PDB file of N, CA and C in Angstrom:
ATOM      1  N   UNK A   1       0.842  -1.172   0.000  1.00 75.00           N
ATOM      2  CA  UNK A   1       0.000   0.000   0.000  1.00 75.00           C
ATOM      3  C   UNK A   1       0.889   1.237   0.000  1.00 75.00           C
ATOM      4  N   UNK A   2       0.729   2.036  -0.730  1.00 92.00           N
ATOM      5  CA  UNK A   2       1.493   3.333  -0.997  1.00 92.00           C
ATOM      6  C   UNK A   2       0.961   4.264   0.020  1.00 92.00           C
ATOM      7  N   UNK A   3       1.361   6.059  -0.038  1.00 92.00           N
ATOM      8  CA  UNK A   3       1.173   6.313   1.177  1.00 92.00           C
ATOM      9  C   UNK A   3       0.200   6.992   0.910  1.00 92.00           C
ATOM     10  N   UNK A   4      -0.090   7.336  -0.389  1.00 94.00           N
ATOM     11  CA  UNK A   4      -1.640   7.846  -0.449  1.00 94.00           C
ATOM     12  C   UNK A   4      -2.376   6.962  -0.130  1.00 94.00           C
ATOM     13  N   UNK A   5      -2.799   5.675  -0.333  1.00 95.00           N
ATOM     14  CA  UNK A   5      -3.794   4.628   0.113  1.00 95.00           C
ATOM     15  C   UNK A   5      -3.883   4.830   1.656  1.00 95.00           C
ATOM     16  N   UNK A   6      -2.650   5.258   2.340  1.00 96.00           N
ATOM     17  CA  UNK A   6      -2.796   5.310   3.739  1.00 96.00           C
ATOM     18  C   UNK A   6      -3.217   6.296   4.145  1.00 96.00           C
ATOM     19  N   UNK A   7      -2.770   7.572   3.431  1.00 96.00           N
ATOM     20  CA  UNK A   7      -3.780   8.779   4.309  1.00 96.00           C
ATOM     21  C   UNK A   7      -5.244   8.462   3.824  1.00 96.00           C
ATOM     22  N   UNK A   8      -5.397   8.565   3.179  1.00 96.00           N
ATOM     23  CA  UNK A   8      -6.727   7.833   2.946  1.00 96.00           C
ATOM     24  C   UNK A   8      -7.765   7.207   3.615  1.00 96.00           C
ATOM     25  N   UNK A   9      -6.966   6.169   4.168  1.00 96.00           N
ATOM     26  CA  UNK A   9      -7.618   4.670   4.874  1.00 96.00           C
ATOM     27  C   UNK A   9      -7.866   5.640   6.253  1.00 96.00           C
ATOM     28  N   UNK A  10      -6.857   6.264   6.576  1.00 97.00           N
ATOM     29  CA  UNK A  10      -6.525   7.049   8.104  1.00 97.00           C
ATOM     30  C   UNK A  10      -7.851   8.232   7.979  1.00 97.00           C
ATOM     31  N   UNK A  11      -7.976   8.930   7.051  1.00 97.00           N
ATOM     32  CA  UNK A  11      -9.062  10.137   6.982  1.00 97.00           C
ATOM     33  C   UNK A  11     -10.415   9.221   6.828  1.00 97.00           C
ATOM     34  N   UNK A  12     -10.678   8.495   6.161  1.00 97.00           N
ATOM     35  CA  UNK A  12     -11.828   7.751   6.164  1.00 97.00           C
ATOM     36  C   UNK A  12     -12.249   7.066   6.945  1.00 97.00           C
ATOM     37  N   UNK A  13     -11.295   6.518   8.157  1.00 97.00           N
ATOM     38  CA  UNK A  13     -11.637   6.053   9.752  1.00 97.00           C
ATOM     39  C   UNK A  13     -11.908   6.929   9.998  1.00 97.00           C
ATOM     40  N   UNK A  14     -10.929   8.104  10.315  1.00 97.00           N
ATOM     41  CA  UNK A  14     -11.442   9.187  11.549  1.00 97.00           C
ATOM     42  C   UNK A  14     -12.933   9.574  10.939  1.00 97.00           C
ATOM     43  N   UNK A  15     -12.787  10.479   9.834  1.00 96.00           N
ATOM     44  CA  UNK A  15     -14.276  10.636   9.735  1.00 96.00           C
ATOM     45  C   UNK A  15     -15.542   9.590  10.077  1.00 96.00           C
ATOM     46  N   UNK A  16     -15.475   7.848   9.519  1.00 96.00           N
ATOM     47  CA  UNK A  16     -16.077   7.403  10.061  1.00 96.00           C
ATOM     48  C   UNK A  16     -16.735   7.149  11.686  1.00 96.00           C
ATOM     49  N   UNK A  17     -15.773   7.400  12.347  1.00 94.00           N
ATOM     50  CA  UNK A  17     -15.669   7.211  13.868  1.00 94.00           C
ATOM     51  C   UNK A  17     -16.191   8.680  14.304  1.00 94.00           C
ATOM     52  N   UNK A  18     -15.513   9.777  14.080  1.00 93.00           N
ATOM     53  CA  UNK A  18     -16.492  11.423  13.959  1.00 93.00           C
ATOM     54  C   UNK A  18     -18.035  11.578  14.204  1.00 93.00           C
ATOM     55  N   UNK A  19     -18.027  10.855  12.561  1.00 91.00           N
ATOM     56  CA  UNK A  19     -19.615  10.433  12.669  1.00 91.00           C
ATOM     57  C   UNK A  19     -20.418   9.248  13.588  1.00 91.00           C
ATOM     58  N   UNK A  20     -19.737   8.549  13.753  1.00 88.00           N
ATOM     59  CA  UNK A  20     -20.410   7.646  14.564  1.00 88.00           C
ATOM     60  C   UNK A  20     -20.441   8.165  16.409  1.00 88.00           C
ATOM     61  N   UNK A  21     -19.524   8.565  16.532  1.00 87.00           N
ATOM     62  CA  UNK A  21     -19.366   9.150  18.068  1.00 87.00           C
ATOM     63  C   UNK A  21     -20.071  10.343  18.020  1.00 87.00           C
ATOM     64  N   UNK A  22     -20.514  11.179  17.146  1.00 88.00           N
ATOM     65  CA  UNK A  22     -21.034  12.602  17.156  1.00 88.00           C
ATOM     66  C   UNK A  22     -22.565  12.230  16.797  1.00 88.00           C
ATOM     67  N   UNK A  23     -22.555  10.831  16.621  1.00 83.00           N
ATOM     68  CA  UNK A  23     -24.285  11.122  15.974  1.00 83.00           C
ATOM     69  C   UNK A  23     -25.357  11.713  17.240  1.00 83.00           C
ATOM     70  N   UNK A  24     -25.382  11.149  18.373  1.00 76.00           N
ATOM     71  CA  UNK A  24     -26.093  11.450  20.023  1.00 76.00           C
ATOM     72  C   UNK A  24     -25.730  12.802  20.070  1.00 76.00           C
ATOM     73  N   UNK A  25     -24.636  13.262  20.067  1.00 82.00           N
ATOM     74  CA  UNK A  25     -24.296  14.656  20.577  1.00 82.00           C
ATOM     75  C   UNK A  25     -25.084  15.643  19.590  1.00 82.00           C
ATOM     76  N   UNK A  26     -24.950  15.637  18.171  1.00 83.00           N
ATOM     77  CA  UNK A  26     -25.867  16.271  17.277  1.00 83.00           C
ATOM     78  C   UNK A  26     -26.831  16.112  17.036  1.00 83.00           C
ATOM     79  N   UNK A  27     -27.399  15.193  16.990  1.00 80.00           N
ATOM     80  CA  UNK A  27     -29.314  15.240  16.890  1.00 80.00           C
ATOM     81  C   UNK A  27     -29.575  15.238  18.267  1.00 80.00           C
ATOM     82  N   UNK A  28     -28.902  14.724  19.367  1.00 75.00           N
ATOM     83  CA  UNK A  28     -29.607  14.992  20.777  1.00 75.00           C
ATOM     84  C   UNK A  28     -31.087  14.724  20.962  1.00 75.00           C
ATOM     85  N   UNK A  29     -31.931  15.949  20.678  1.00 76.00           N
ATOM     86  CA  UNK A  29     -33.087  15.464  21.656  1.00 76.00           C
ATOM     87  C   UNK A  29     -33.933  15.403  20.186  1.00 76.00           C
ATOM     88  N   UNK A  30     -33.849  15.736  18.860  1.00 82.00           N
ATOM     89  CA  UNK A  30     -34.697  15.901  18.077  1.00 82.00           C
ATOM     90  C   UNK A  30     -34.630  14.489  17.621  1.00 82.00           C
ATOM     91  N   UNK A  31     -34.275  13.428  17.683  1.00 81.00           N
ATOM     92  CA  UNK A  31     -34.378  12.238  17.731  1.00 81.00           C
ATOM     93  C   UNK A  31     -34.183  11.268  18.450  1.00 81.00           C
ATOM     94  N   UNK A  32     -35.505  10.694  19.141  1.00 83.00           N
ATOM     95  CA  UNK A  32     -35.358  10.057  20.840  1.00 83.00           C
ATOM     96  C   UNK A  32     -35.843   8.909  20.223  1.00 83.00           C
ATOM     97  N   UNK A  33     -34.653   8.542  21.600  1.00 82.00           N
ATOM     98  CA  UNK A  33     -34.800   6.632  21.673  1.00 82.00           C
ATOM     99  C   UNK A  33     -35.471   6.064  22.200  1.00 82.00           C
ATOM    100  N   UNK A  34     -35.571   5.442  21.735  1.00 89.00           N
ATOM    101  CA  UNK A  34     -37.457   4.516  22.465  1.00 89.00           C
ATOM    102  C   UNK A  34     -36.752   4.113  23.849  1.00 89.00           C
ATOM    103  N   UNK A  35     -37.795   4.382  24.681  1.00 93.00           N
ATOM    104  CA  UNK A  35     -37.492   3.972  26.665  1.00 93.00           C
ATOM    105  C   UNK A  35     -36.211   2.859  26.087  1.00 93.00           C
ATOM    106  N   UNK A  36     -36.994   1.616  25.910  1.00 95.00           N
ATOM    107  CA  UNK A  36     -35.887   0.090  25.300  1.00 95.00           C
ATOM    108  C   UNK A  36     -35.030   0.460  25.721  1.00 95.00           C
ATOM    109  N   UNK A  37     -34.713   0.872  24.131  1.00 91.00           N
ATOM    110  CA  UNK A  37     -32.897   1.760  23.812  1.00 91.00           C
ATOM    111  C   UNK A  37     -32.245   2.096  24.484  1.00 91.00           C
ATOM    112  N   UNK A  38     -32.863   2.796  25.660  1.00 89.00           N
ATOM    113  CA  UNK A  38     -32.303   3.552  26.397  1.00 89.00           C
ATOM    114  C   UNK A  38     -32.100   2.761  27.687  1.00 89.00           C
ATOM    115  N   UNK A  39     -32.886   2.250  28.124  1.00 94.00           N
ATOM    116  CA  UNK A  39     -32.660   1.116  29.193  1.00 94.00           C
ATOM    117  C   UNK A  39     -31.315  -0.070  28.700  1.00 94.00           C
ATOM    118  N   UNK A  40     -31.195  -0.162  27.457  1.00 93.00           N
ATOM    119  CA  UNK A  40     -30.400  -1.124  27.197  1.00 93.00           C
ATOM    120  C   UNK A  40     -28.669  -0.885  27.449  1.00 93.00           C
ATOM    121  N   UNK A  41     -28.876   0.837  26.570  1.00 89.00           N
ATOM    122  CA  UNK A  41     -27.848   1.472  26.452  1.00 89.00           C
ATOM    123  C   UNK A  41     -26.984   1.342  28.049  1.00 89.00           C
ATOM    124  N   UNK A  42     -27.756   1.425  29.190  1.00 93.00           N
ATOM    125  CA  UNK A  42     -27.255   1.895  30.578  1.00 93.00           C
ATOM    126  C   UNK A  42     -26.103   0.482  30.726  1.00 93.00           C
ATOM    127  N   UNK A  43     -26.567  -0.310  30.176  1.00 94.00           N
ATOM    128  CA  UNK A  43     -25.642  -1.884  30.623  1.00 94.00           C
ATOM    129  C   UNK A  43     -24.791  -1.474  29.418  1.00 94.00           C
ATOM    130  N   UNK A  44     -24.294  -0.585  28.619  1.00 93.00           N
ATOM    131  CA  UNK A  44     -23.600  -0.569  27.697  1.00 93.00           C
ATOM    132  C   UNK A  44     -21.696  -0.979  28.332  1.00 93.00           C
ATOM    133  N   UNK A  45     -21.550   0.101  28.858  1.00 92.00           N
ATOM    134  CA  UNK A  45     -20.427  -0.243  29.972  1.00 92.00           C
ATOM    135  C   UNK A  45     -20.226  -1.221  30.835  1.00 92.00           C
ATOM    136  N   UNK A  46     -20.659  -1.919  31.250  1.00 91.00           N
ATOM    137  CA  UNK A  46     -20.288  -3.098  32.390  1.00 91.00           C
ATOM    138  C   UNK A  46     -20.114  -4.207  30.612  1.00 91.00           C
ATOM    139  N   UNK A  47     -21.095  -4.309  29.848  1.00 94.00           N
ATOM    140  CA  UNK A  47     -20.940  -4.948  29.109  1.00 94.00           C
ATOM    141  C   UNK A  47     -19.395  -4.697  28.022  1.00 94.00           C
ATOM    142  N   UNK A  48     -19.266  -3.905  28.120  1.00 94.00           N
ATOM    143  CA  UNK A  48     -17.890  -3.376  27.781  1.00 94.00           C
ATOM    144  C   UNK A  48     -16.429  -4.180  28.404  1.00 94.00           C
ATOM    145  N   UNK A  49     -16.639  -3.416  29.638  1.00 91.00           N
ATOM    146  CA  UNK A  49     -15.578  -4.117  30.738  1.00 91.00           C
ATOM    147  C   UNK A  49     -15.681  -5.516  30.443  1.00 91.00           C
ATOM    148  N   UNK A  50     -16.633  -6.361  30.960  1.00 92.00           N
ATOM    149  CA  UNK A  50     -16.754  -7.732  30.586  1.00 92.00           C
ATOM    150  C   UNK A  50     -15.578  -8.283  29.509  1.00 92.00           C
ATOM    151  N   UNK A  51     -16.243  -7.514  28.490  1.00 95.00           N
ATOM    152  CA  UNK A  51     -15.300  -8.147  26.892  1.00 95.00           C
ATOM    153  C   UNK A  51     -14.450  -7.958  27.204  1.00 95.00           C
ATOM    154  N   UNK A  52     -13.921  -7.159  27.736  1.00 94.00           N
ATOM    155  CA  UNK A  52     -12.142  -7.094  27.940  1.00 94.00           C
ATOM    156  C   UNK A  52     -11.275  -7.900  29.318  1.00 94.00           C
ATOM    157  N   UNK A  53     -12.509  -7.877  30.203  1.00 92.00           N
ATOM    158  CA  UNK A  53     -11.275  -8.434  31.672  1.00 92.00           C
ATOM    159  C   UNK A  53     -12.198 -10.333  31.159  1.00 92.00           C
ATOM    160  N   UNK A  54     -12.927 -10.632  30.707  1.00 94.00           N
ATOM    161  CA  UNK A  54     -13.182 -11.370  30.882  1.00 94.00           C
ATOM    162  C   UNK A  54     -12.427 -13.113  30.220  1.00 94.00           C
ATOM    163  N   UNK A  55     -11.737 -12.560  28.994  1.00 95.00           N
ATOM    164  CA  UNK A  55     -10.680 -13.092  28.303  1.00 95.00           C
ATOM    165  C   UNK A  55      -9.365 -13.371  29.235  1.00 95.00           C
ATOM    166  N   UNK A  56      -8.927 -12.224  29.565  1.00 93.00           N
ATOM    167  CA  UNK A  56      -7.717 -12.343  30.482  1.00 93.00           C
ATOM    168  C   UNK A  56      -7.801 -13.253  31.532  1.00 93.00           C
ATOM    169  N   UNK A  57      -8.644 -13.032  32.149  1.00 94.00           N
ATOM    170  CA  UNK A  57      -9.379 -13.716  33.375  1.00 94.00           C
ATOM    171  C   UNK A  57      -9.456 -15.615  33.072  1.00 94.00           C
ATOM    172  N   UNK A  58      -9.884 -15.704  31.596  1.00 95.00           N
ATOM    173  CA  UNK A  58     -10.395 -16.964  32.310  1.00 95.00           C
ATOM    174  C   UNK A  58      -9.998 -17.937  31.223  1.00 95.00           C
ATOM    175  N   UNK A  59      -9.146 -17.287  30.451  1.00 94.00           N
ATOM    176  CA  UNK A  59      -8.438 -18.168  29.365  1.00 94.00           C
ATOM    177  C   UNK A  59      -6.875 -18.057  29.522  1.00 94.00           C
ATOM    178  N   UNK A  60      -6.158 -19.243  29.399  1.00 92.00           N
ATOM    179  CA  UNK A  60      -4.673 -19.235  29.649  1.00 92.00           C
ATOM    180  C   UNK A  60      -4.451 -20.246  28.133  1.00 92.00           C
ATOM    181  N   UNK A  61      -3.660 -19.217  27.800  1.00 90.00           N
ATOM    182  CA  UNK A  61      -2.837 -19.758  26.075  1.00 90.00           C
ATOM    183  C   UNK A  61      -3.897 -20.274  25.309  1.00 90.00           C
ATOM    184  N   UNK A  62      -4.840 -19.274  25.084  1.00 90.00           N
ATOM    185  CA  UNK A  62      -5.943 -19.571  24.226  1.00 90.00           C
ATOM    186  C   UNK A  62      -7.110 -20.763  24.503  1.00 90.00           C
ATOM    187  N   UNK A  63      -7.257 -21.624  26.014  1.00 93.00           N
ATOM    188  CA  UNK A  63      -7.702 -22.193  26.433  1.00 93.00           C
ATOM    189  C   UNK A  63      -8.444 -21.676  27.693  1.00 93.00           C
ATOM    190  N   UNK A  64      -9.688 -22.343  27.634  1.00 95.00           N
ATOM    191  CA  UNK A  64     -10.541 -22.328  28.750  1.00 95.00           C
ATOM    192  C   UNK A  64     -10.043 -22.821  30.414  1.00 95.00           C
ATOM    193  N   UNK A  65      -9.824 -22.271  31.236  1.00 94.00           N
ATOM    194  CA  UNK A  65      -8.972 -22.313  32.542  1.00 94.00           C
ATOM    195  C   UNK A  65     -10.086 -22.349  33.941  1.00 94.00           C
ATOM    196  N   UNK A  66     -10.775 -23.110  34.219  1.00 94.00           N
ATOM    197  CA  UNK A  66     -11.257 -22.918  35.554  1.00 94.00           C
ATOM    198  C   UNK A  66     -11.086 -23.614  36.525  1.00 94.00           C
ATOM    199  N   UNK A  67      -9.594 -23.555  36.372  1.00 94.00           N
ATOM    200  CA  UNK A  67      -9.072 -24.301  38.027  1.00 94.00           C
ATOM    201  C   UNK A  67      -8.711 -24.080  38.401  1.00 94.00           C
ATOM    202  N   UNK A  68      -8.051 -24.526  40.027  1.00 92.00           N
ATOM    203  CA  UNK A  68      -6.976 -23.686  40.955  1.00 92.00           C
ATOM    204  C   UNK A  68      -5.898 -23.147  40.483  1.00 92.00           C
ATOM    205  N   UNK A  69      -5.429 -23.345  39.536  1.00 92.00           N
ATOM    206  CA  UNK A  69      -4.152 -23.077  39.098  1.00 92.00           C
ATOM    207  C   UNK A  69      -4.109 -21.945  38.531  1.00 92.00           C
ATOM    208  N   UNK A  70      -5.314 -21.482  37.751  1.00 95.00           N
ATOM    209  CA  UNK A  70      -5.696 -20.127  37.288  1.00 95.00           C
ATOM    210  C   UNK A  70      -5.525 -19.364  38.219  1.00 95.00           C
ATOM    211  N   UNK A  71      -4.216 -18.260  38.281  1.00 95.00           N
ATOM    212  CA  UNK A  71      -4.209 -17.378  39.065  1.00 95.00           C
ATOM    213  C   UNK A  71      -5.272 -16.180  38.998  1.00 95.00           C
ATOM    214  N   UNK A  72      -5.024 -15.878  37.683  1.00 95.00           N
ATOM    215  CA  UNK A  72      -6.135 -14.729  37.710  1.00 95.00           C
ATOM    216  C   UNK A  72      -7.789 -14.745  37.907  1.00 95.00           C
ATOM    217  N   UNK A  73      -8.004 -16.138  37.459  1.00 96.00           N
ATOM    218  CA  UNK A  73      -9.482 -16.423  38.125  1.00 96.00           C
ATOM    219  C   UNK A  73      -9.699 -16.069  39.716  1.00 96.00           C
ATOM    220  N   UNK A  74      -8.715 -17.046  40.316  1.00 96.00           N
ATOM    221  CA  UNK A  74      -8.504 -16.753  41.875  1.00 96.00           C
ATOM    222  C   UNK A  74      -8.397 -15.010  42.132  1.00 96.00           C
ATOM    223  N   UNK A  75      -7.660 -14.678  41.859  1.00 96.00           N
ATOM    224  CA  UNK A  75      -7.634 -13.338  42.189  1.00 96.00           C
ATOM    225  C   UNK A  75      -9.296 -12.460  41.724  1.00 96.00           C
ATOM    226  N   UNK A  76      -9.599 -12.512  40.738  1.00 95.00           N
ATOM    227  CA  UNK A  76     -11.171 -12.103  40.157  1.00 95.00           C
ATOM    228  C   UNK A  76     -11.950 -12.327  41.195  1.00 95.00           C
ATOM    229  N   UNK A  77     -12.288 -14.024  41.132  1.00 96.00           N
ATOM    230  CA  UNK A  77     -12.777 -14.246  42.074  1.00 96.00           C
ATOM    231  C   UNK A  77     -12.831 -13.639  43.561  1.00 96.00           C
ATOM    232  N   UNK A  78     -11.887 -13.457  44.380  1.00 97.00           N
ATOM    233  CA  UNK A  78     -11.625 -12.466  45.647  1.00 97.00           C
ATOM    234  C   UNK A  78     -11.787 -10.772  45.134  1.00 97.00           C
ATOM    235  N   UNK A  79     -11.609 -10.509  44.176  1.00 96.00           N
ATOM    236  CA  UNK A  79     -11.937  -9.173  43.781  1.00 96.00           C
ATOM    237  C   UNK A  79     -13.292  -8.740  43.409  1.00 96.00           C
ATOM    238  N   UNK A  80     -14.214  -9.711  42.860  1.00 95.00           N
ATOM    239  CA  UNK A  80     -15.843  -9.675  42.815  1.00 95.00           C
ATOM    240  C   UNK A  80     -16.331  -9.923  44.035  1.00 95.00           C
ATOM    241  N   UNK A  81     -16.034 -11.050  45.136  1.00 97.00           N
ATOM    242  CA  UNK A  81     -16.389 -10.732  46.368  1.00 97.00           C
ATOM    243  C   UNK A  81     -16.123  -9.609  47.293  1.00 97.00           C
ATOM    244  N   UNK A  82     -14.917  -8.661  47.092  1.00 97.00           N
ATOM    245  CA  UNK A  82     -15.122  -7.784  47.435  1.00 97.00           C
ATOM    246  C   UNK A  82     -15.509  -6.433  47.512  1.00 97.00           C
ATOM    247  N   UNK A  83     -15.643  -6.257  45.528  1.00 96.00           N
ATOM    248  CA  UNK A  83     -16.591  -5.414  44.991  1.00 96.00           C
ATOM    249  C   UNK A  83     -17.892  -5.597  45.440  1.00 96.00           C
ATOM    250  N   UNK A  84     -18.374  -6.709  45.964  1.00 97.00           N
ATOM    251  CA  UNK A  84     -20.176  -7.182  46.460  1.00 97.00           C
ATOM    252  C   UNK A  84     -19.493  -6.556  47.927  1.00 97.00           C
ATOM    253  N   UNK A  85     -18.818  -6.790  48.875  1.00 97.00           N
ATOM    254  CA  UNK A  85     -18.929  -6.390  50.189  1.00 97.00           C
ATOM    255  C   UNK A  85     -18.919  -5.121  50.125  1.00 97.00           C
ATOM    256  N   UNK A  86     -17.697  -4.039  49.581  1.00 96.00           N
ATOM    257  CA  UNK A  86     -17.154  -3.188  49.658  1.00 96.00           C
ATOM    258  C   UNK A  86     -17.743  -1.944  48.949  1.00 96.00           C
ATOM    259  N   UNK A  87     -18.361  -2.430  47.419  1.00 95.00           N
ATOM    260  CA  UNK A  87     -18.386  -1.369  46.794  1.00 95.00           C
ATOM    261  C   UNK A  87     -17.620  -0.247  46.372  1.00 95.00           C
ATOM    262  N   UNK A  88     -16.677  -0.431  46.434  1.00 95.00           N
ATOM    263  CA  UNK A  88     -15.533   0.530  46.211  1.00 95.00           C
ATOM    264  C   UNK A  88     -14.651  -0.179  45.158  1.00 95.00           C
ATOM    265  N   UNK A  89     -14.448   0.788  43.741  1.00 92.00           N
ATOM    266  CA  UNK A  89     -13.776   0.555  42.975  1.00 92.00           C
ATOM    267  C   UNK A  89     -12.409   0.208  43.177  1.00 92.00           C
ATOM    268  N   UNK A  90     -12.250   1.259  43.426  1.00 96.00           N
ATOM    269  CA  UNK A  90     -10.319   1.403  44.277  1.00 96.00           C
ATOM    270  C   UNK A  90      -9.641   0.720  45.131  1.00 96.00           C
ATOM    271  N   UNK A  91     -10.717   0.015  46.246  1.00 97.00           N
ATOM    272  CA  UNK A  91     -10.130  -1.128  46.839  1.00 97.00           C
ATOM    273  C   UNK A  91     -10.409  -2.573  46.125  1.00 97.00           C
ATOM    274  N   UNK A  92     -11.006  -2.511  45.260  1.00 96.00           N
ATOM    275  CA  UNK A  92     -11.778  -3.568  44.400  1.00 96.00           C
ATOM    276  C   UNK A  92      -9.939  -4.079  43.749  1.00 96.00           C
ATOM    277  N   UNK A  93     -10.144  -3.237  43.299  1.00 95.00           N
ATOM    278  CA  UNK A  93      -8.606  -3.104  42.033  1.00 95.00           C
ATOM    279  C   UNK A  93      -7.401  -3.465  43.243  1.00 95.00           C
ATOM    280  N   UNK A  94      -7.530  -2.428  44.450  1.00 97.00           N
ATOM    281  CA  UNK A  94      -5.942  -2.613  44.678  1.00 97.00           C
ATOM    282  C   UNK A  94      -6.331  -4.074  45.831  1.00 97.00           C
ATOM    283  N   UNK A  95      -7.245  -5.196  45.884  1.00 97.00           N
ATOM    284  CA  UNK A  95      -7.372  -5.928  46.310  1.00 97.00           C
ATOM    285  C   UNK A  95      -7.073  -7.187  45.500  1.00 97.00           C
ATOM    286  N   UNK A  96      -7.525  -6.923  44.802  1.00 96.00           N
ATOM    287  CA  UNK A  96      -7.282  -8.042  43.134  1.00 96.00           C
ATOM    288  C   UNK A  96      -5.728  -8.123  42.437  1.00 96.00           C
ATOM    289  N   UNK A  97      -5.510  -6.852  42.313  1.00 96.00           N
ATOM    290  CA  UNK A  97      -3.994  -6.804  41.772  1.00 96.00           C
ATOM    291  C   UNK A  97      -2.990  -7.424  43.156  1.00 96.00           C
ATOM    292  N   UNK A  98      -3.171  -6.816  44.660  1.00 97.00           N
ATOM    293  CA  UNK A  98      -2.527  -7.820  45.518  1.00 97.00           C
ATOM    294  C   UNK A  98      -2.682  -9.325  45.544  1.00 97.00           C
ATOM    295  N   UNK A  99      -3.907  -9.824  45.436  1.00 97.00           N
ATOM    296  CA  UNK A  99      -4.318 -10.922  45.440  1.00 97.00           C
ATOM    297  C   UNK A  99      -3.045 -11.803  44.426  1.00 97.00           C
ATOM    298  N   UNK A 100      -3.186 -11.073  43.168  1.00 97.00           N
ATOM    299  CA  UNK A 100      -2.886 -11.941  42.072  1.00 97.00           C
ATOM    300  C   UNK A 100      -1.148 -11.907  41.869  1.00 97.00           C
ATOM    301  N   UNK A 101      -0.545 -10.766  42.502  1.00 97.00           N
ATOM    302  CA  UNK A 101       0.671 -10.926  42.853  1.00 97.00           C
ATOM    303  C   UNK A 101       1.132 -11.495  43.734  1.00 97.00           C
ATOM    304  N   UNK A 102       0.616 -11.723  45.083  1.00 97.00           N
ATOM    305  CA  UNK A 102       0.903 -12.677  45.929  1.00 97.00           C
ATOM    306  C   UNK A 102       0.931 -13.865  45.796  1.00 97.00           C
ATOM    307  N   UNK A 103      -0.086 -14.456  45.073  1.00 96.00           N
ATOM    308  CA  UNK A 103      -0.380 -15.604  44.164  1.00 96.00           C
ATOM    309  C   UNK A 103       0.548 -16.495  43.281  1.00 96.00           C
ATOM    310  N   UNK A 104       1.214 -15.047  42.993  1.00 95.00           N
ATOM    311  CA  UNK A 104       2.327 -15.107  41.447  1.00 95.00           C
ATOM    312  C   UNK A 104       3.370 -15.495  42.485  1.00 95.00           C
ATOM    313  N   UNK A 105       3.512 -14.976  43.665  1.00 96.00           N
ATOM    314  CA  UNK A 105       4.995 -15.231  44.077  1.00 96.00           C
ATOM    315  C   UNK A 105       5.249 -16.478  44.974  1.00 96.00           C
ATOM    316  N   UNK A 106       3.853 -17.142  45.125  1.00 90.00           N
ATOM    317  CA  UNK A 106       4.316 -17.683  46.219  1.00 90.00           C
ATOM    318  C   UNK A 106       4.423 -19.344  45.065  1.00 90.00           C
TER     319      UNK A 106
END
């Protein structure tokens, strides 16, 4: 690919993505989302997070992992129980990341 094909490819993402991230902000209220939509939208984020910690978490070398040996399950695991006790993000995280280093070392 030459380097015109690349500015190219590069201006025709951004604009695509422009438009797609700007569509809510510019029509705003003159085009409303049915209640649904909008109820759905709210799980948009947790459903987010999911896709991403949930791979790390529970697959080791492209395989399905749910046993003791899975460190990072173990650690998740103690880090969702204490997101349910605690509620607190910040100790959530710096409970999980200890967990899973202690784990690692011993």
């Amino acid at each position: 690919m030459n380097a015109l094909n690349t500015w190219l490819v590069i201006i025709g993402l951004t604009a695509v993505t422009v438009a797609t991230r700007s569509f809510f902000l510019v029509l705003g209220d003159r085009i409303p989302l049915p209640l649904r939509v909008q109820h759905a939208l709210r799980y948009a984020p947790a459903c987010a997070l999911v896709a991403l910690v949930a791979p790390e978490v529970l697959l080791e070398q492209g395989q399905l992992s749910l046993t003791l040996g899975n460190l990072k399950l173990l650690a998740g695991a103690l880090a969702i129980g204490v997101m349910l006790v605690s509620r607190s993000m910040i100790v959530t995280m710096a409970v999980g990341m200890a967990a899973f280093t202690a784990l690692r070392l011993l």
